[in-house]
Tab-separated table of C-alpha atoms and ligand atoms in Angstrom:
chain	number	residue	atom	x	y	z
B	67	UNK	CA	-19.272	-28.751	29.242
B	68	UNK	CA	-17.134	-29.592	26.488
B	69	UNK	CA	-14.002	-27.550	25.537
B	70	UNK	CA	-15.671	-26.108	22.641
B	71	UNK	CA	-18.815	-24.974	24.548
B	72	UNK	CA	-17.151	-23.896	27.231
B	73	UNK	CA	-14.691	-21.176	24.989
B	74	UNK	CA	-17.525	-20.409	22.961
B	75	UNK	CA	-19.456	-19.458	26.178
B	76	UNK	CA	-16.351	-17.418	27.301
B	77	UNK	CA	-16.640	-16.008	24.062
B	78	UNK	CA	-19.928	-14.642	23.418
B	79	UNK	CA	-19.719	-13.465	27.167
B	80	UNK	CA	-17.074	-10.910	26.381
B	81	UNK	CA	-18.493	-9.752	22.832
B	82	UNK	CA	-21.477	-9.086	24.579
B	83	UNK	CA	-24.030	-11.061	22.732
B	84	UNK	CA	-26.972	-13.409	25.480
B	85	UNK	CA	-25.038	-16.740	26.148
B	86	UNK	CA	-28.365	-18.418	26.671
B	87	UNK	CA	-29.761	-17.328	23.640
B	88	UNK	CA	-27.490	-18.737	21.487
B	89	UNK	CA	-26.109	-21.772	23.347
B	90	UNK	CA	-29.716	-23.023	23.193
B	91	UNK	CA	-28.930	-23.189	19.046
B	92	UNK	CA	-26.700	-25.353	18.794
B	93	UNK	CA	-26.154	-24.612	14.815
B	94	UNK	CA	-25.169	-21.286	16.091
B	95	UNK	CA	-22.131	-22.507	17.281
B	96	UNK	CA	-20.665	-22.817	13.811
B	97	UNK	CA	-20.109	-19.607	12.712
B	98	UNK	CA	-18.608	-18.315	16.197
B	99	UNK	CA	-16.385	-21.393	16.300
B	100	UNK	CA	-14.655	-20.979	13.647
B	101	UNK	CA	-13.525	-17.285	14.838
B	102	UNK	CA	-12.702	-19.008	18.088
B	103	UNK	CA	-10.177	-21.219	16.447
B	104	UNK	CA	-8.239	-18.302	14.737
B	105	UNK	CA	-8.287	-16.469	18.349
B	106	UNK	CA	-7.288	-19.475	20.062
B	107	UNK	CA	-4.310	-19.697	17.243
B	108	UNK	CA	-3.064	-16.644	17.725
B	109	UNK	CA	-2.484	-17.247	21.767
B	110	UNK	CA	-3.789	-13.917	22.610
B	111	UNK	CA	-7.403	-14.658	23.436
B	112	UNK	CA	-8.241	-11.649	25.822
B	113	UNK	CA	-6.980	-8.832	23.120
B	114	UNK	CA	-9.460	-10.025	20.473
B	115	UNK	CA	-12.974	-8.805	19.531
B	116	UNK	CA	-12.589	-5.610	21.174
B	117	UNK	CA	-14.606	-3.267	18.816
B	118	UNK	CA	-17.269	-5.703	17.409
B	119	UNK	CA	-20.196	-7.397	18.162
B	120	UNK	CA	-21.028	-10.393	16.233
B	121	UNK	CA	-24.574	-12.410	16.422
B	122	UNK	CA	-26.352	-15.283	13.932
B	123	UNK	CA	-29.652	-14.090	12.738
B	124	UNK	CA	-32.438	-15.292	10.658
B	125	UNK	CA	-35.376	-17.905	11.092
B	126	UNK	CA	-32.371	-20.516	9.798
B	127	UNK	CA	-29.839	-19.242	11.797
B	128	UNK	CA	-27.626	-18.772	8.352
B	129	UNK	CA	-27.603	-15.047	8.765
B	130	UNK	CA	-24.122	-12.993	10.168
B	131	UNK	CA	-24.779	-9.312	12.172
B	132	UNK	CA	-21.685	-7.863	12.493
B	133	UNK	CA	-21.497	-4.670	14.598
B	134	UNK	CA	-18.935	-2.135	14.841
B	135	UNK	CA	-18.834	-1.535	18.563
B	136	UNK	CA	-16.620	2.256	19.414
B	137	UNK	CA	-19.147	4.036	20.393
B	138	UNK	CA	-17.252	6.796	22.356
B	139	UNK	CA	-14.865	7.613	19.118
B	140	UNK	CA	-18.057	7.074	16.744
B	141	UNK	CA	-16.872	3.685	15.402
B	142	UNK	CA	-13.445	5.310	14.016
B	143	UNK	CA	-11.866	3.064	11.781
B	144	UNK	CA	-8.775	2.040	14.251
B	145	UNK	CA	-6.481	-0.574	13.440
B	146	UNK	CA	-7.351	-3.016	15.867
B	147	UNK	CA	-10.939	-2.489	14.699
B	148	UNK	CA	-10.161	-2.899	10.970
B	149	UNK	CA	-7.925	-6.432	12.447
B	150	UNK	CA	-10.874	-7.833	14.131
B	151	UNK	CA	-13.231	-7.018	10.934
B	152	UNK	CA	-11.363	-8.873	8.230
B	153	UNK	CA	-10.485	-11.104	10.938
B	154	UNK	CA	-14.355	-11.883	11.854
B	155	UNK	CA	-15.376	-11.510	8.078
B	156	UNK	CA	-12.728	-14.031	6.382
B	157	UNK	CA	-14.139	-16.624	9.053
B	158	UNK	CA	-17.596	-15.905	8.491
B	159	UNK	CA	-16.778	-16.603	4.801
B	160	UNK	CA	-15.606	-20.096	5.583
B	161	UNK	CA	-18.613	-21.058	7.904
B	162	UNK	CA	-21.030	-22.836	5.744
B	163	UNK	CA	-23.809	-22.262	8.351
B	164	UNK	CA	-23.483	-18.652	6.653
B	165	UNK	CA	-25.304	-17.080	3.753
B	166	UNK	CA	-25.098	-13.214	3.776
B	167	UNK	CA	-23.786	-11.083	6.163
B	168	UNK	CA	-25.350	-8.029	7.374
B	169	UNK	CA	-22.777	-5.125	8.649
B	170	UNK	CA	-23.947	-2.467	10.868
B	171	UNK	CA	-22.518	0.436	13.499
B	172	UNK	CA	-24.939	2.381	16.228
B	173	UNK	CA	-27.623	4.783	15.644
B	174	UNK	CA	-25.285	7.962	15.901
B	175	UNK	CA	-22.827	6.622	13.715
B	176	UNK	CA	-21.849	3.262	10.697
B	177	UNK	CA	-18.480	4.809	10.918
B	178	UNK	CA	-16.835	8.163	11.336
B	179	UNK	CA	-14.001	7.528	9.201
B	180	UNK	CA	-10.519	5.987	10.093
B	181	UNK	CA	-9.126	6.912	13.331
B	182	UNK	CA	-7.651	11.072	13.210
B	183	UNK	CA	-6.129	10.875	16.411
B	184	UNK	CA	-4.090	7.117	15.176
B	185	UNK	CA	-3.179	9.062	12.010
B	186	UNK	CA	-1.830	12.072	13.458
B	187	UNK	CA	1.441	11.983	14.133
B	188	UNK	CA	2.161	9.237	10.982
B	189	UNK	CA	4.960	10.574	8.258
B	190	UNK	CA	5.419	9.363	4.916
B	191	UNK	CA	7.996	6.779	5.048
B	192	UNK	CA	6.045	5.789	8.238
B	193	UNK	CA	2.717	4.882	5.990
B	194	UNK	CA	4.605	3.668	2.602
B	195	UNK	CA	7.358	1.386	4.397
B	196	UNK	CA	4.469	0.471	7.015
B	197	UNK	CA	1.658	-0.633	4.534
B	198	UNK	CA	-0.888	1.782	6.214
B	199	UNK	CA	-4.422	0.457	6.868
B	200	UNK	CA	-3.159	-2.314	4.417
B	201	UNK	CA	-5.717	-5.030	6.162
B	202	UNK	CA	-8.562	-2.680	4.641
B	203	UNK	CA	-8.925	-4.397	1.548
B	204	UNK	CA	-10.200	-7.447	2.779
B	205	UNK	CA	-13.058	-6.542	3.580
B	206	UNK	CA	-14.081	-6.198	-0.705
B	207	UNK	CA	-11.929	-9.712	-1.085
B	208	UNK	CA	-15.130	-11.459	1.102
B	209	UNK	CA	-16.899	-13.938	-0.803
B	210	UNK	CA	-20.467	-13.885	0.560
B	211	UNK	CA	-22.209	-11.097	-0.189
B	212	UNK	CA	-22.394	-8.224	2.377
B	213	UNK	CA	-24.812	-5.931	3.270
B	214	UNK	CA	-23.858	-2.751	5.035
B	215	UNK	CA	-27.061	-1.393	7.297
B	216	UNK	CA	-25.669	2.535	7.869
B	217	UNK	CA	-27.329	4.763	10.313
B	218	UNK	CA	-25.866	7.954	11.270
B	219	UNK	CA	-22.831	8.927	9.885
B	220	UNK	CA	-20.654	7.085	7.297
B	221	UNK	CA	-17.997	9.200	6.827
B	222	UNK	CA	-14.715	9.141	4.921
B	223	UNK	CA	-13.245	5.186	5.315
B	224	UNK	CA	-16.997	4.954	6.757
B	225	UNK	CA	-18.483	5.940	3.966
B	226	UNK	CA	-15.598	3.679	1.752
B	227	UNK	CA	-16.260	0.732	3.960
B	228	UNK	CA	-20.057	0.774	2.949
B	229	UNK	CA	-18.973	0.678	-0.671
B	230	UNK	CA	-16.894	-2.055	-0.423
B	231	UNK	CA	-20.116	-3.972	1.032
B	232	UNK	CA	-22.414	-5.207	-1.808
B	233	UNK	CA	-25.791	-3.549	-0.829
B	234	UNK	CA	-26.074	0.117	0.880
B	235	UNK	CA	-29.468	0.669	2.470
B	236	UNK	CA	-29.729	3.577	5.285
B	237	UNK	CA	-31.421	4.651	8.434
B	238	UNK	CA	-33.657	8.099	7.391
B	239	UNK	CA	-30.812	9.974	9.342
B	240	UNK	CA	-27.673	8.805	7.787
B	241	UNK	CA	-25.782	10.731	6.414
B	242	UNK	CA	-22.694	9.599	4.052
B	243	UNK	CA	-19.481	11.898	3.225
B	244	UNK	CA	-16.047	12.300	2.397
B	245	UNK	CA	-15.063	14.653	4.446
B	246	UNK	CA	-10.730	14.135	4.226
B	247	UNK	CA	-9.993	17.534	2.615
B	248	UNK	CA	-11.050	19.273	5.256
B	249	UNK	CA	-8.637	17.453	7.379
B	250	UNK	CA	-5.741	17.582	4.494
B	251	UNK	CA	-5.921	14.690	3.049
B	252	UNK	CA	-7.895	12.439	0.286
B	253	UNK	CA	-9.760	9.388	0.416
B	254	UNK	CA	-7.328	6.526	0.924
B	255	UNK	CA	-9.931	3.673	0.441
B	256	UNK	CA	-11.854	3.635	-2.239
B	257	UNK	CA	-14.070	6.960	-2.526
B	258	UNK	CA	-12.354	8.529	-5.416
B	259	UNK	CA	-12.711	5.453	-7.444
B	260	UNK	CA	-16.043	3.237	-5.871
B	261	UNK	CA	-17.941	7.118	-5.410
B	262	UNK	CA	-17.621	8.283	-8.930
B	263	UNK	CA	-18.908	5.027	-9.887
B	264	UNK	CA	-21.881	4.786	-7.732
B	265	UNK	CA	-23.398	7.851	-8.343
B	266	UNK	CA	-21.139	9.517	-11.340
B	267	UNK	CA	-18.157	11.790	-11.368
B	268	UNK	CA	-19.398	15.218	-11.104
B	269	UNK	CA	-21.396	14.507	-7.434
B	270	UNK	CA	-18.727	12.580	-6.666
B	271	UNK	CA	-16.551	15.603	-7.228
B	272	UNK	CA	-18.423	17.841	-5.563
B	273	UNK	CA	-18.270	15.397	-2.434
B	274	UNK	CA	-14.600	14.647	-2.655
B	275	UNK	CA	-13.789	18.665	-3.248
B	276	UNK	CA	-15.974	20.193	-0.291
B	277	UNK	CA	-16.143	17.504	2.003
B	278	UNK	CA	-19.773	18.007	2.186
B	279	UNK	CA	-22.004	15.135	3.437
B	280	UNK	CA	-25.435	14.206	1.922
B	281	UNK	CA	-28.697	12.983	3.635
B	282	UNK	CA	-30.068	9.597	3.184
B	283	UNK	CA	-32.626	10.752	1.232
B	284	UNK	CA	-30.204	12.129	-1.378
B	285	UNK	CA	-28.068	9.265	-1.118
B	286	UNK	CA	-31.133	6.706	-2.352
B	287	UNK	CA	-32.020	9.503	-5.331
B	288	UNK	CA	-28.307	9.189	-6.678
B	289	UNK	CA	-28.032	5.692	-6.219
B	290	UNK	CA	-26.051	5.528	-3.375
B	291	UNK	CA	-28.352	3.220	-1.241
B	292	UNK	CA	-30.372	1.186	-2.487
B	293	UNK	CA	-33.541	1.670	-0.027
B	294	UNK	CA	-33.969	3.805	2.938
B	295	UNK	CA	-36.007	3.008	6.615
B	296	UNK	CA	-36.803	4.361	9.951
B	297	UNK	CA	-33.543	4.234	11.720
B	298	UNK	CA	-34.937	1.396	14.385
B	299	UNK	CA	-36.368	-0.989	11.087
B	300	UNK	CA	-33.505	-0.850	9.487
B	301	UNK	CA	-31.261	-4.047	10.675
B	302	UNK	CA	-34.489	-6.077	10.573
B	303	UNK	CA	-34.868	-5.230	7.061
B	304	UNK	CA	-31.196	-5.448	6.271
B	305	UNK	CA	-31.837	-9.114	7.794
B	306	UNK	CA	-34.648	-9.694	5.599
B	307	UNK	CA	-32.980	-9.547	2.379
B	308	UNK	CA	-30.082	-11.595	3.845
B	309	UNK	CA	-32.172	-14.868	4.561
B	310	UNK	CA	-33.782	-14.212	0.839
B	311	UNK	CA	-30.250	-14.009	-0.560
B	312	UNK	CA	-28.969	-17.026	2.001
B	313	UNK	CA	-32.468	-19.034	0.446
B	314	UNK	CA	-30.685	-19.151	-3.006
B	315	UNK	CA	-27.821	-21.466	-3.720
B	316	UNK	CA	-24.388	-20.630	-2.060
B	317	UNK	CA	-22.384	-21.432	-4.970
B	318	UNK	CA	-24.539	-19.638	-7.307
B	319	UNK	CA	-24.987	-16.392	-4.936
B	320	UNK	CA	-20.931	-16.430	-4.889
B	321	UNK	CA	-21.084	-16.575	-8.552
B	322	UNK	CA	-23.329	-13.716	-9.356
B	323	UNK	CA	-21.709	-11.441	-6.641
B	324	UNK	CA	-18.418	-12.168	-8.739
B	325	UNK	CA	-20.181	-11.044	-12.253
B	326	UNK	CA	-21.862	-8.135	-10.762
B	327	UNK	CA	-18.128	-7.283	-9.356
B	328	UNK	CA	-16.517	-7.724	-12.805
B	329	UNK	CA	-18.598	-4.963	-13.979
B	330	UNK	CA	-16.695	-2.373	-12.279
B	331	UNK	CA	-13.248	-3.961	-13.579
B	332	UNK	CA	-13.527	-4.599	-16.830
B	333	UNK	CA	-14.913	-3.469	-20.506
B	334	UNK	CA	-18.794	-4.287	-21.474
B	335	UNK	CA	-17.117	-6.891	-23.893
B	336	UNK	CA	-15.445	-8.947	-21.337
B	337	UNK	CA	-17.688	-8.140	-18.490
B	338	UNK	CA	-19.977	-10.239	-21.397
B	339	UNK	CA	-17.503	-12.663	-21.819
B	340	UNK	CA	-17.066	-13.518	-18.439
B	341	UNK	CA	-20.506	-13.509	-17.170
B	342	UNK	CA	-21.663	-15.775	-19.609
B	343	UNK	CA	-18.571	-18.092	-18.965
B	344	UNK	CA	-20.003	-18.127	-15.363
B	345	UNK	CA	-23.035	-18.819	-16.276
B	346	UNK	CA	-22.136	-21.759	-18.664
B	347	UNK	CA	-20.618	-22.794	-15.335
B	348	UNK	CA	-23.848	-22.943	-13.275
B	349	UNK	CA	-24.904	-25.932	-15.833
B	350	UNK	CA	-22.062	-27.799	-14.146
B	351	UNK	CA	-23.689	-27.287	-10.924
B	352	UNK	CA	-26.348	-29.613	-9.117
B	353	UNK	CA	-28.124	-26.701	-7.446
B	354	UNK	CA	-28.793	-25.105	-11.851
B	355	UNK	CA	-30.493	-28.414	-12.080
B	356	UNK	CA	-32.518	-28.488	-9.132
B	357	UNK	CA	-33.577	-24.915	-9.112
B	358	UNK	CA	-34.908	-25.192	-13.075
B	359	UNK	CA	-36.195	-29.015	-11.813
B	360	UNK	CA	-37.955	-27.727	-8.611
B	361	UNK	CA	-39.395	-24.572	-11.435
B	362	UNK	CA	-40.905	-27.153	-13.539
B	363	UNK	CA	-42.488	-29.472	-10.804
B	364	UNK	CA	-44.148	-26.457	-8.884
B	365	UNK	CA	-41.953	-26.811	-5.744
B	366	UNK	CA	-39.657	-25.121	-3.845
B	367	UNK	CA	-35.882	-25.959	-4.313
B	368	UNK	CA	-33.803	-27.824	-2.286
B	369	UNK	CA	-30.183	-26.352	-2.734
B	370	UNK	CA	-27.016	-27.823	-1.466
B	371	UNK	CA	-24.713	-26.306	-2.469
B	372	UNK	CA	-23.375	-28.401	-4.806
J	626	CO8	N1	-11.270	9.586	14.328
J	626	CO8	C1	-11.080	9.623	15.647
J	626	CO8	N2	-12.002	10.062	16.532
J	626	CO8	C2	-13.175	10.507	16.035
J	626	CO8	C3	-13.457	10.501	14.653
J	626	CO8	C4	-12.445	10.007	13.772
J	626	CO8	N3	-12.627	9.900	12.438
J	626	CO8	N4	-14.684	10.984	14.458
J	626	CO8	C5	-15.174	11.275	15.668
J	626	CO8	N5	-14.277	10.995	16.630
J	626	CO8	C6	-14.384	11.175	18.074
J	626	CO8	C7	-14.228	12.630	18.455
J	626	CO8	O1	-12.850	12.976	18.534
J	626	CO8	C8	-14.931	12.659	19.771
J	626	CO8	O2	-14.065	12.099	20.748
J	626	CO8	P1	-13.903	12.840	22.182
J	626	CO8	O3	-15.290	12.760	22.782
J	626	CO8	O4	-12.898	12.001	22.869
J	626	CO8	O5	-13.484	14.242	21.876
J	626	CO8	C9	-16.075	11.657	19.588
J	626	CO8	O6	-15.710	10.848	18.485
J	626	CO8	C10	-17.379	12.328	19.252
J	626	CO8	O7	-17.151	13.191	18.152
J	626	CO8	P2	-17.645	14.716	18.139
J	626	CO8	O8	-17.615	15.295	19.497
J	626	CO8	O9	-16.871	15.411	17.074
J	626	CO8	O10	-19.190	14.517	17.724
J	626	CO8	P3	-20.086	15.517	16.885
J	626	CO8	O11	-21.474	14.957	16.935
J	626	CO8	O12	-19.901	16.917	17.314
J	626	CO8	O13	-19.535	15.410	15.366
J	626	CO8	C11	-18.778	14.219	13.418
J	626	CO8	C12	-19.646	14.187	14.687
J	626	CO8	C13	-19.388	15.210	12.433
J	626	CO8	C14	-18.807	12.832	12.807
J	626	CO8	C15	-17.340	14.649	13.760
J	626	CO8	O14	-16.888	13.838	14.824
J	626	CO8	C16	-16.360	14.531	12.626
J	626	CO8	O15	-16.324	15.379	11.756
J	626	CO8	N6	-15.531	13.463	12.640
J	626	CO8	C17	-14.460	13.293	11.685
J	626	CO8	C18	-15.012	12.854	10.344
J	626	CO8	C19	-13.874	12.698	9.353
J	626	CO8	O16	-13.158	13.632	9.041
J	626	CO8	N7	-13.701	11.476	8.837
J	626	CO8	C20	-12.670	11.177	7.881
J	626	CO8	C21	-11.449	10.684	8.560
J	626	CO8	S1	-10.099	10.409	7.431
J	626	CO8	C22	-10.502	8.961	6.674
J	626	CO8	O17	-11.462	8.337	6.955
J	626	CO8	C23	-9.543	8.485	5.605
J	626	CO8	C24	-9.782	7.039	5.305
J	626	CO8	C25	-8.604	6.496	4.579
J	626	CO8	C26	-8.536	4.981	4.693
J	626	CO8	C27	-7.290	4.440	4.055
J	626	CO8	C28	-7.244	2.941	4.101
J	626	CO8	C29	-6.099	2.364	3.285
């Protein structure tokens, strides 16, 4: 067994994911290998991967699951959990074995929020000098697009950390929150500004101000999520709409995720401006001329990327 094979074995033993299922894909090995490398960088091998479980999906093998993996604290938003994610999600973005990447937690719970008990005991200077839960952020820097699966609660940086993904759709019994001023504090990730902007200011109010969480159902009628499922159909359909997205052009798929983006940053007149700049840009692309060729000859495109 090579060197490779024989970490990546080591590997997938520990996160938990069959060994035999994937070592008998060989093209599976590429997006796994590449987090390999940045463990085997850091020297620390055994510490790594502790609160995730990470798999390939998809009929093409092109599709990331990403699990959150705390069960006992309800996936709390620790640290070392929030390491591992922009860790596992900055190499995922690199592997160009993979299209879309689907994020998920357990049944009971996406995430209840970051960590209480870590927070505790943390002062001012501690958080400001310390650059608190800094590593969050790169999770909305990712690339590929990112779908967050949520069943069961998504609570305060749960709830934020679904926003930051580029699709929402929930299990029938999630239920999505920010629930920090009941525990003294505010959201520190996103929900007072992504929230308001999902589903306007004055539910997002309400939300932010009582801490009170609303059903899935809700959540799909203010445009929260975009579609809800039975809670056991819901990663399978989460997958589904990841190897449609992964079937389009990488470059292009990066390019609309980065217009769609620029909505939420800029005016209407240069969220114009620079989505038609990008797409001015797909006509210096080989995969604009294939997919328009491939429209005009009746067949299905073959994008590379290119
Ligand atoms: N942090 C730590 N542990 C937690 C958390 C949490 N957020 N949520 C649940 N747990 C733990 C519980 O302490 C408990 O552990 P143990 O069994 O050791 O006592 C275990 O998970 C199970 O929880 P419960 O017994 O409470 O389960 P219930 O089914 O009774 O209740 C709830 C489930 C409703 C989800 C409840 O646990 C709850 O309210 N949790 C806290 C929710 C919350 O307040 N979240 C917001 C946290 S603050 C935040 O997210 C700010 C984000 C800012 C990010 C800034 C980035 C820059």
């Amino acid at each position: 067994m090579s060197f490779l094979a024989r970490t990546f074995s080591q590997f997938i033993t520990r996160s938990g994911t069959t060994a035999s299922t994937l070592l008998t894909k060989p093209h599976n090995v590429s997006a796994l290998a590449l987090r390999l490398s940045s463990t085997q960088q850091s020297g620390n091998e055994q510490k790594k991967y502790d609160y995730l479980l990470v798999d390939v999906k998809g009929k093409d093998s092109n599709i990331a699951l990403v699990q959150l993996n705390r069960p006992k604290a309800l996936n709390a938003l620790c640290d070392g959990l929030m390491k591992e994610l922009s860790s596992v999600l900055e190499s995922l973005d690199r592997d160009e074995k993979i299209g879309c990447i689907v994020l998920t937690g357990s049944t009971r719970a996406f995430a209840a929020g970051a960590d209480i008990r870590e927070m505790q005991n943390n002062t001012l200077p501690q958080v400001v000098g310390g650059g608190f839960l800094d590593q969050w952020s790169a999770v909305s820097k990712i690339k590929k697009p990112i779908i967050a699966a949520v069943n069961g609660f998504a609570l305060g940086g749960g709830c934020e950390l679904s926003m930051m993904c580029d699709i929402i759709y929930a299990g029938e019994e999630a239920e999505f929150g920010q629930p920090e001023i009941i525990i003294g504090t505010i959201p520190g990730a996103g929900g007072t500004q992504r929230l308001p902007r999902y589903v306007g200011k004055s539910k997002a109010m309400e939300m932010v101000l009582t801490g009170n969480r609303i059903k899935a159902k809700e959540a799909y009628q203010i445009g929260l999520v975009s579609a809800v499922f039975p809670a056991n159909q819901l990663v399978d359909e989460a997958i589904k709409t990841a190897e449609k997205i992964a079937s389009h052009s990488r470059i292009v798929v990066q390019l609309a995720k980065e217009a769609v983006n620029a909505a939420f940053e800029t005016t209407l007149a240069e969220g114009n401006r620079f989505e038609k700049r990008l797409f001015h840009t797909t006509f210096g692309l080989a995969d604009r001329k294939e997919g328009m060729t491939a429209f005009i000859e009746k067949r299905k495109p073959n994008f590379t990327g290119q």
